[in-house]
PDB file of C-alpha atoms in Angstrom:
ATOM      1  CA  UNK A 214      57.402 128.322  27.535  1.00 89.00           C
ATOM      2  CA  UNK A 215      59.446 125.878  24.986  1.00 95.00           C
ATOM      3  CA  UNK A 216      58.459 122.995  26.691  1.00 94.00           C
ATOM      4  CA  UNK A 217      54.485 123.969  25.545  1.00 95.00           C
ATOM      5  CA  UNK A 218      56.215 124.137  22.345  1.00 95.00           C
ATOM      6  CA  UNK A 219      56.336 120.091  22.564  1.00 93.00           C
ATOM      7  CA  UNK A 220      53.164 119.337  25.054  1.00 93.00           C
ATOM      8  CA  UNK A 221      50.681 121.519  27.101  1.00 95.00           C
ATOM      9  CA  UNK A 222      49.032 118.385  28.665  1.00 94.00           C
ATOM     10  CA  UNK A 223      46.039 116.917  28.148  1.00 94.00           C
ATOM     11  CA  UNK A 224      46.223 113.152  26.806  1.00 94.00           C
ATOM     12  CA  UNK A 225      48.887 110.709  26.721  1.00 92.00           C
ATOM     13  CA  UNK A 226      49.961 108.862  23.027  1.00 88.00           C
ATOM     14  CA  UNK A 227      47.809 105.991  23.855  1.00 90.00           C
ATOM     15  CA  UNK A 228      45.049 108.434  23.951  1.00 92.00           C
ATOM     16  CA  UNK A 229      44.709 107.751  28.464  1.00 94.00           C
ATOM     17  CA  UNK A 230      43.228 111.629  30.269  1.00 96.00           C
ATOM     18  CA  UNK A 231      45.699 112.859  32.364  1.00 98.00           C
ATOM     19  CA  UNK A 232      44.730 113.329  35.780  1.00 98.00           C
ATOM     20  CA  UNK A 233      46.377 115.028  38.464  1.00 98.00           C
ATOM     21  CA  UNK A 234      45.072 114.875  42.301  1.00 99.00           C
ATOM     22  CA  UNK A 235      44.933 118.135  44.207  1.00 98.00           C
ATOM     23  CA  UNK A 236      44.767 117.235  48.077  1.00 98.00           C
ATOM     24  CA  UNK A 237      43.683 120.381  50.120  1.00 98.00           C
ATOM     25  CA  UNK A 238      42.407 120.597  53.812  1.00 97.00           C
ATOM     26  CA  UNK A 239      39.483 123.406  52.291  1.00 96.00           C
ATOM     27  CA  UNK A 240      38.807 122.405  48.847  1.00 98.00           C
ATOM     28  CA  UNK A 241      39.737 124.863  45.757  1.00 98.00           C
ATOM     29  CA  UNK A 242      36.990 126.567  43.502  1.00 98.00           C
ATOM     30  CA  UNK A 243      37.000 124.280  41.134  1.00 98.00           C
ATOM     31  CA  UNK A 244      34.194 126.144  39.652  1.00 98.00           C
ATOM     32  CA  UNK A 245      36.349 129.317  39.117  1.00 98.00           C
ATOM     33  CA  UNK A 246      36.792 130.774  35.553  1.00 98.00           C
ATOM     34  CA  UNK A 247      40.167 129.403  34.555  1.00 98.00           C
ATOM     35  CA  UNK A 248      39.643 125.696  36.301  1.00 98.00           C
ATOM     36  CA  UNK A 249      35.976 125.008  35.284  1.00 98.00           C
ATOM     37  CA  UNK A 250      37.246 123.152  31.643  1.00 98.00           C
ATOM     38  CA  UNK A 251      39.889 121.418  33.404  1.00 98.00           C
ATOM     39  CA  UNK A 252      38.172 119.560  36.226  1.00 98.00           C
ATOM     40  CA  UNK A 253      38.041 116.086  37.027  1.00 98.00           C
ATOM     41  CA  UNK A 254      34.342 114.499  36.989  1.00 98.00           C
ATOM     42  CA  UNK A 255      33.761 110.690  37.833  1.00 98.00           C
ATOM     43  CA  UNK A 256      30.997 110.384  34.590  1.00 97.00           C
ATOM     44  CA  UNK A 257      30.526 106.528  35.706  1.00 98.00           C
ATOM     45  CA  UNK A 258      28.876 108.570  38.651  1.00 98.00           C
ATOM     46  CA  UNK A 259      25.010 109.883  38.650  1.00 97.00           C
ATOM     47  CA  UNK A 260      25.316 113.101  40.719  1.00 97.00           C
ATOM     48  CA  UNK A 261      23.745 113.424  43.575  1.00 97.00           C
ATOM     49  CA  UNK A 262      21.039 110.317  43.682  1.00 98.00           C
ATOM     50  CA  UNK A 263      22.384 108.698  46.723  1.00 98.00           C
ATOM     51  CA  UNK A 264      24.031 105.621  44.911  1.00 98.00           C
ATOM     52  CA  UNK A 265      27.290 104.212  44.528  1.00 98.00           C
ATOM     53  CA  UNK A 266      26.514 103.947  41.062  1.00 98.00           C
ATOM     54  CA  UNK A 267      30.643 102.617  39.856  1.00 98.00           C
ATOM     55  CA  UNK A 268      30.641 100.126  42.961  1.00 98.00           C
ATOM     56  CA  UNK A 269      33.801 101.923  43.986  1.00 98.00           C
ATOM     57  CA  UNK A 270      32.767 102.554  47.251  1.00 98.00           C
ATOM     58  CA  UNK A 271      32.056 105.990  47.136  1.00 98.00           C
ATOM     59  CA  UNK A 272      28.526 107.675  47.060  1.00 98.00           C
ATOM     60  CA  UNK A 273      27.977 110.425  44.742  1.00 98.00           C
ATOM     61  CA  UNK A 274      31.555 110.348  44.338  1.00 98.00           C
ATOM     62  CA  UNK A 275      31.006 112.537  40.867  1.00 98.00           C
ATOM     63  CA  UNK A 276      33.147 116.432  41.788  1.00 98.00           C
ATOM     64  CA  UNK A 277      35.900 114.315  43.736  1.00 98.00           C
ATOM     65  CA  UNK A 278      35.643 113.387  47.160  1.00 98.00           C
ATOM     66  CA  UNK A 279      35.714 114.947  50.562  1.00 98.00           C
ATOM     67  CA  UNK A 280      36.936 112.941  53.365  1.00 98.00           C
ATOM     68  CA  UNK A 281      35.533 114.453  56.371  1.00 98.00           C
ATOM     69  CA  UNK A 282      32.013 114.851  55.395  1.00 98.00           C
ATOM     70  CA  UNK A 283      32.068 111.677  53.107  1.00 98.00           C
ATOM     71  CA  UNK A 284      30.925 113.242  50.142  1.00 98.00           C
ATOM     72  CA  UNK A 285      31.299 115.088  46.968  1.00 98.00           C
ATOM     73  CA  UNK A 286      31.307 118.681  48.222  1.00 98.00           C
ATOM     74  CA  UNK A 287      34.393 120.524  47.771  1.00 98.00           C
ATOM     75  CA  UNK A 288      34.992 123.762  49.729  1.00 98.00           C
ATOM     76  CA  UNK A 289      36.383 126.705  48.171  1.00 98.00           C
ATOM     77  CA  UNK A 290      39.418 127.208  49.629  1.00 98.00           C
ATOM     78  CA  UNK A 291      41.736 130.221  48.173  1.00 98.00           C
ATOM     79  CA  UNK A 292      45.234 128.178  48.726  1.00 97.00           C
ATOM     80  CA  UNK A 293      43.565 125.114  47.056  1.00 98.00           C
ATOM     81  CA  UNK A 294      42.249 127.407  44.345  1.00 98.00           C
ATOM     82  CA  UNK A 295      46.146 129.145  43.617  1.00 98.00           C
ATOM     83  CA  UNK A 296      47.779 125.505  43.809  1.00 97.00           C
ATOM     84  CA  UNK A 297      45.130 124.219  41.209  1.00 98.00           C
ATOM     85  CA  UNK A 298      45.625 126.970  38.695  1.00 98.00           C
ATOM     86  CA  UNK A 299      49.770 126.447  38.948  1.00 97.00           C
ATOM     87  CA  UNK A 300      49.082 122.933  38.062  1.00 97.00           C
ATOM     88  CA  UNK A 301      46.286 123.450  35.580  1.00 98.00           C
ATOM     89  CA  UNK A 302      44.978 126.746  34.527  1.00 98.00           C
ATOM     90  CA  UNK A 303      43.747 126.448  30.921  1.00 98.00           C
ATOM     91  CA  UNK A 304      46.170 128.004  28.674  1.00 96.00           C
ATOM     92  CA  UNK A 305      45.519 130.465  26.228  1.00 94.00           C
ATOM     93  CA  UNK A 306      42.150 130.798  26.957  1.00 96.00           C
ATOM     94  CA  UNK A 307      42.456 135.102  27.182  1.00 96.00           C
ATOM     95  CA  UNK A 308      41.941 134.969  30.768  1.00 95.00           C
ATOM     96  CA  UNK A 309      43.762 135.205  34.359  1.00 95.00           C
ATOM     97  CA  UNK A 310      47.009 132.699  34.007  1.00 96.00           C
ATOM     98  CA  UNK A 311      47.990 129.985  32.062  1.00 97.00           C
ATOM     99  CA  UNK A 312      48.817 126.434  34.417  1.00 97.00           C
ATOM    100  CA  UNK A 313      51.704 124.672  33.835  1.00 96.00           C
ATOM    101  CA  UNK A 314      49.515 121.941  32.130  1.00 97.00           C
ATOM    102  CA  UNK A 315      47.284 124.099  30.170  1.00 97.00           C
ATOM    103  CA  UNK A 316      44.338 121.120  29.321  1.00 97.00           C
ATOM    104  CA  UNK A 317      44.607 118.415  31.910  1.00 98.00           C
ATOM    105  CA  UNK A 318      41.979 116.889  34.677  1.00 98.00           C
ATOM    106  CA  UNK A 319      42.539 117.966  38.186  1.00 98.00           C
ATOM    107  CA  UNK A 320      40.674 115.552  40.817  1.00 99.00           C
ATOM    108  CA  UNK A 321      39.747 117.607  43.577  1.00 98.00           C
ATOM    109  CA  UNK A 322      40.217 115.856  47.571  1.00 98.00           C
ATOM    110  CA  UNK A 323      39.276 117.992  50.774  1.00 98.00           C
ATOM    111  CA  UNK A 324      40.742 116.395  53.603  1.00 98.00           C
ATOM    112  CA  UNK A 325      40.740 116.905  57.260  1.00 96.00           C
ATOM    113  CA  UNK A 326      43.786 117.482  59.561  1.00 96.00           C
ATOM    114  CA  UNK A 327      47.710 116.005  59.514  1.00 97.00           C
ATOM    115  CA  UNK A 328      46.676 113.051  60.776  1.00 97.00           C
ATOM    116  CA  UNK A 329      48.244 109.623  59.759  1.00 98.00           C
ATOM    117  CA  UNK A 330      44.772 108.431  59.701  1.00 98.00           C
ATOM    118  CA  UNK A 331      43.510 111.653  57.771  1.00 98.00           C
ATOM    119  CA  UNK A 332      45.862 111.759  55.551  1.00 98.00           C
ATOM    120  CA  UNK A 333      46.208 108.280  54.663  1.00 98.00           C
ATOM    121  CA  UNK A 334      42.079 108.467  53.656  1.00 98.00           C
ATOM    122  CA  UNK A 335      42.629 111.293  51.544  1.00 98.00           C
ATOM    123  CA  UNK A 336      45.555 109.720  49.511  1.00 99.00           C
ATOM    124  CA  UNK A 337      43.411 106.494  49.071  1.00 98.00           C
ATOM    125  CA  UNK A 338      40.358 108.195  47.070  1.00 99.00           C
ATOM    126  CA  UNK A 339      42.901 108.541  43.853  1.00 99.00           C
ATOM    127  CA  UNK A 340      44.840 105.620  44.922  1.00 99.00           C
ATOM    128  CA  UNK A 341      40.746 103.327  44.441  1.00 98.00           C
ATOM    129  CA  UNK A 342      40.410 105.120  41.173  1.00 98.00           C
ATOM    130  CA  UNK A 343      43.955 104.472  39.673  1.00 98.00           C
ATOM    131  CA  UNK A 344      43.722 100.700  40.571  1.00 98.00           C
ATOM    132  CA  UNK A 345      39.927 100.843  38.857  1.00 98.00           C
ATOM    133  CA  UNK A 346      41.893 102.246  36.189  1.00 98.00           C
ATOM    134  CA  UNK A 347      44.802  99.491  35.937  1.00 98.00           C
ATOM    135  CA  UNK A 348      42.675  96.597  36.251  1.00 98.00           C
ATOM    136  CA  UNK A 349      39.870  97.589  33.861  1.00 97.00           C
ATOM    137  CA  UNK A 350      42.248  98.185  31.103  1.00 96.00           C
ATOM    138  CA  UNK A 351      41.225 102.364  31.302  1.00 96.00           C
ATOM    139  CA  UNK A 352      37.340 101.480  31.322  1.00 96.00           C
ATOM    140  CA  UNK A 353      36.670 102.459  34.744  1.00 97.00           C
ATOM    141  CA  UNK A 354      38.491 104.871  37.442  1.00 98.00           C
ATOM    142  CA  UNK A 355      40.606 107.788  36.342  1.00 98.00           C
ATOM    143  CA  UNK A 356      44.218 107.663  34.983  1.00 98.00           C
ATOM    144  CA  UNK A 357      45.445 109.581  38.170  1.00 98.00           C
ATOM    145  CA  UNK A 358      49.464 109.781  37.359  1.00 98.00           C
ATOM    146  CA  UNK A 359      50.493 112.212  40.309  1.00 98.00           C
ATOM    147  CA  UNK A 360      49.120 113.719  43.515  1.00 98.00           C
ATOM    148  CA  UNK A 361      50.149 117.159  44.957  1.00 98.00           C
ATOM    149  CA  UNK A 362      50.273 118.239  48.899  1.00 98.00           C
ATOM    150  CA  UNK A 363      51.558 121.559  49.220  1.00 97.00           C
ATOM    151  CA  UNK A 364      51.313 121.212  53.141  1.00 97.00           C
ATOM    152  CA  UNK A 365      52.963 119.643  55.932  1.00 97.00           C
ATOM    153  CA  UNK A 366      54.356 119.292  59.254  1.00 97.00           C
ATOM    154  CA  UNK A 367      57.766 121.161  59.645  1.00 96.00           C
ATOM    155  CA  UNK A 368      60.491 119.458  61.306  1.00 96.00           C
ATOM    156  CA  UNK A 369      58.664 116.333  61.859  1.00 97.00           C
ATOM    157  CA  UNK A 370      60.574 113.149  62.112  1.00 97.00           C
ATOM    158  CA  UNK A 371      59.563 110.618  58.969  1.00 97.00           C
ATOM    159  CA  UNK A 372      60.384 107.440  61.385  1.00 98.00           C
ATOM    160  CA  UNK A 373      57.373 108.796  63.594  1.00 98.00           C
ATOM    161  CA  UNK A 374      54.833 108.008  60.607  1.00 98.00           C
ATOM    162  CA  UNK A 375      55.720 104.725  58.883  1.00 98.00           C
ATOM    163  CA  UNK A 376      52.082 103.796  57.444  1.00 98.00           C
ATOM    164  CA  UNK A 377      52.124 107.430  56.096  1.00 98.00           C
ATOM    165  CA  UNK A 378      55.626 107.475  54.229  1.00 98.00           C
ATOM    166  CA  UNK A 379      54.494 103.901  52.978  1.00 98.00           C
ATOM    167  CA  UNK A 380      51.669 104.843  51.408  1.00 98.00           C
ATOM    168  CA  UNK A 381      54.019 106.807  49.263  1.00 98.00           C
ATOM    169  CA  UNK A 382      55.262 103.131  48.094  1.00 98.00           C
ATOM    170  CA  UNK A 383      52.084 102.048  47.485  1.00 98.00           C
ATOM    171  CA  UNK A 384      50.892 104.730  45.459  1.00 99.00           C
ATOM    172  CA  UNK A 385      53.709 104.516  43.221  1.00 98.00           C
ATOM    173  CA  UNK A 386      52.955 100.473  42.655  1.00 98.00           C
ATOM    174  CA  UNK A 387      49.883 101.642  40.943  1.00 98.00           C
ATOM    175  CA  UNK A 388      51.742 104.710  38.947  1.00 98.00           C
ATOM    176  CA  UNK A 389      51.374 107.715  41.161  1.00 98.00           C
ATOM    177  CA  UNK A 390      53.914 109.931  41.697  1.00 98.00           C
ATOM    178  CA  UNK A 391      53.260 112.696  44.453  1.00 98.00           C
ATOM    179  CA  UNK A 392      55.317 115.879  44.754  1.00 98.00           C
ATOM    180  CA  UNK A 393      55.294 117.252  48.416  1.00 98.00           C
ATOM    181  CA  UNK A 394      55.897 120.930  50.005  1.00 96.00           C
ATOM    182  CA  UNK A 395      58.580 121.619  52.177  1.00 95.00           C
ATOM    183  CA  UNK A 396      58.288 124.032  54.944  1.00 92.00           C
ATOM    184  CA  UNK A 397      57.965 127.835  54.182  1.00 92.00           C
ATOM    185  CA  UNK A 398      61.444 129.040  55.845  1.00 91.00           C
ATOM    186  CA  UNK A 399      65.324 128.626  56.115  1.00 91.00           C
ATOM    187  CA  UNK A 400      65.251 124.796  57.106  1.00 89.00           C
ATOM    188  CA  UNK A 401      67.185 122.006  56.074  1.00 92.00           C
ATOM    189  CA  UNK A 402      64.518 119.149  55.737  1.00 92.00           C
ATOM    190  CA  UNK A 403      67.073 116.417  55.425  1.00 91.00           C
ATOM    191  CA  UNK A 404      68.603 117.585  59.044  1.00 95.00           C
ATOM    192  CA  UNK A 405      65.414 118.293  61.194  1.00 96.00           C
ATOM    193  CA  UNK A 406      62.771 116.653  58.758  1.00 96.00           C
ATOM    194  CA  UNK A 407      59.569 117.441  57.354  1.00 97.00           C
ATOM    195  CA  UNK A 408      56.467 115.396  56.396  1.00 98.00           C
ATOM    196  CA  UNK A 409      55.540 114.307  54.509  1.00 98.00           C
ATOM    197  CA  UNK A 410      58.687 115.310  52.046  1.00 97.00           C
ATOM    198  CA  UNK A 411      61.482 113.663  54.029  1.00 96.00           C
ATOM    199  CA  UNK A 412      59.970 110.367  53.435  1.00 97.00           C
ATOM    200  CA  UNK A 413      62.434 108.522  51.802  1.00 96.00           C
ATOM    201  CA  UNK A 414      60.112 106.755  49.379  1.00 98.00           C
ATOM    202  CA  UNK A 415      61.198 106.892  45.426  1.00 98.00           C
ATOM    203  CA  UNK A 416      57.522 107.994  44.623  1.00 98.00           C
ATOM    204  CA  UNK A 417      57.379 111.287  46.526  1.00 98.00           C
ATOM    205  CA  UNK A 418      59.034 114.165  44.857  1.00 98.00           C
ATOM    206  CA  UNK A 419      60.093 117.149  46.822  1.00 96.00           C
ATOM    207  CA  UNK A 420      59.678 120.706  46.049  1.00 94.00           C
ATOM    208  CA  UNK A 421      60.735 123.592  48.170  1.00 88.00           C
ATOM    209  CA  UNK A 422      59.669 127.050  48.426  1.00 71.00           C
TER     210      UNK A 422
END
């Protein structure tokens, strides 16, 4: 609670929306109570006219994106939904919890299964609208400045997905940090591994349970 005393989120000194992407295999409500103020629209988007309308490559691209039926409709999944209120509940609104960031724009990704393939599409979405972001000068895109995946594959061997743990890289060129899960029991990660938070890439932050 002292560190709200300094920031609860919300915009950066230069006056850039912070964004943070949730990435969920079954969506989160972002439509619930305490997450409705803080999601993440694309406003360069018309919703739902069957356009690209932002040339980013994405149609109707305006609630997020979901990667297995290539479009905007994100399930309500009740993990999704708990993750998104740790990161970004609003605060001191009288209801339910406060989020660790109480005003800040969550970007919402349902993805499909641990693939390297799956997985790599689902990290791209934010990794398209940070770049728009960069290059534009904070016209277009979203000012994406982490991702979160609070799921894996326990004791997995890193070496096994290269193009995966390099994405990590790659995001964090562009200025994305991405915090990772390990698995939920007594392991040690760094002995048996875990993916995707035994990648050894400076851009992906571990967390354990």
């Amino acid at each position: 609670d002292l560190a709200w005393d300094v920031t609860t989120g919300g915009t950066t000194a230069n006056g850039d929306r912070i964004v943070v992407c949730v990435l969920e295999g079954g969506g989160a409500d972002w439509d619930h109570t305490d997450l409705i103020d803080n999601h993440w629209t694309n406003d360069a988007e018309i919703d739902g006219n069957g356009i690209d309308d932002d040339g980013n490559g994405y149609v109707d691209d305006y609630h997020g994106w979901n990667t297995t039926s290539d479009n905007d409709n994100i399930a309500a999944g009740g993990h999704g939904t708990g993750v998104s209120g740790m990161i970004g509940a609003t605060g001191d609104n009288a209801l339910l919890i406060s989020g660790i960031n109480w005003d800040v724009e969550i970007m919402q990704v349902d993805m499909g299964g641990l693939s390297d393939a799956n997985v790599i599409e689902a990290y791209t979405y934010p990794l398209v609208m940070r770049k728009r972001y960069n290059s534009s000068g904070g016209t277009e895109g979203a000012f994406v400045v982490a991702t979160n995946a609070s799921w894996g594959i326990d004791a997995e061997d890193p070496a096994s997905h290269p193009l995966w743990c390099a994405f990590y890289d790659t995001l964090g060129y562009h200025g994305i940090l991405n915090l990772g899960a390990t698995s939920n029991s007594n392991l040690n990660v760094d002995a048996v591994g875990d993916m995707p938070t035994a990648c050894s890439s400076d851009y992906m932050i571990t967390v354990t349970a």
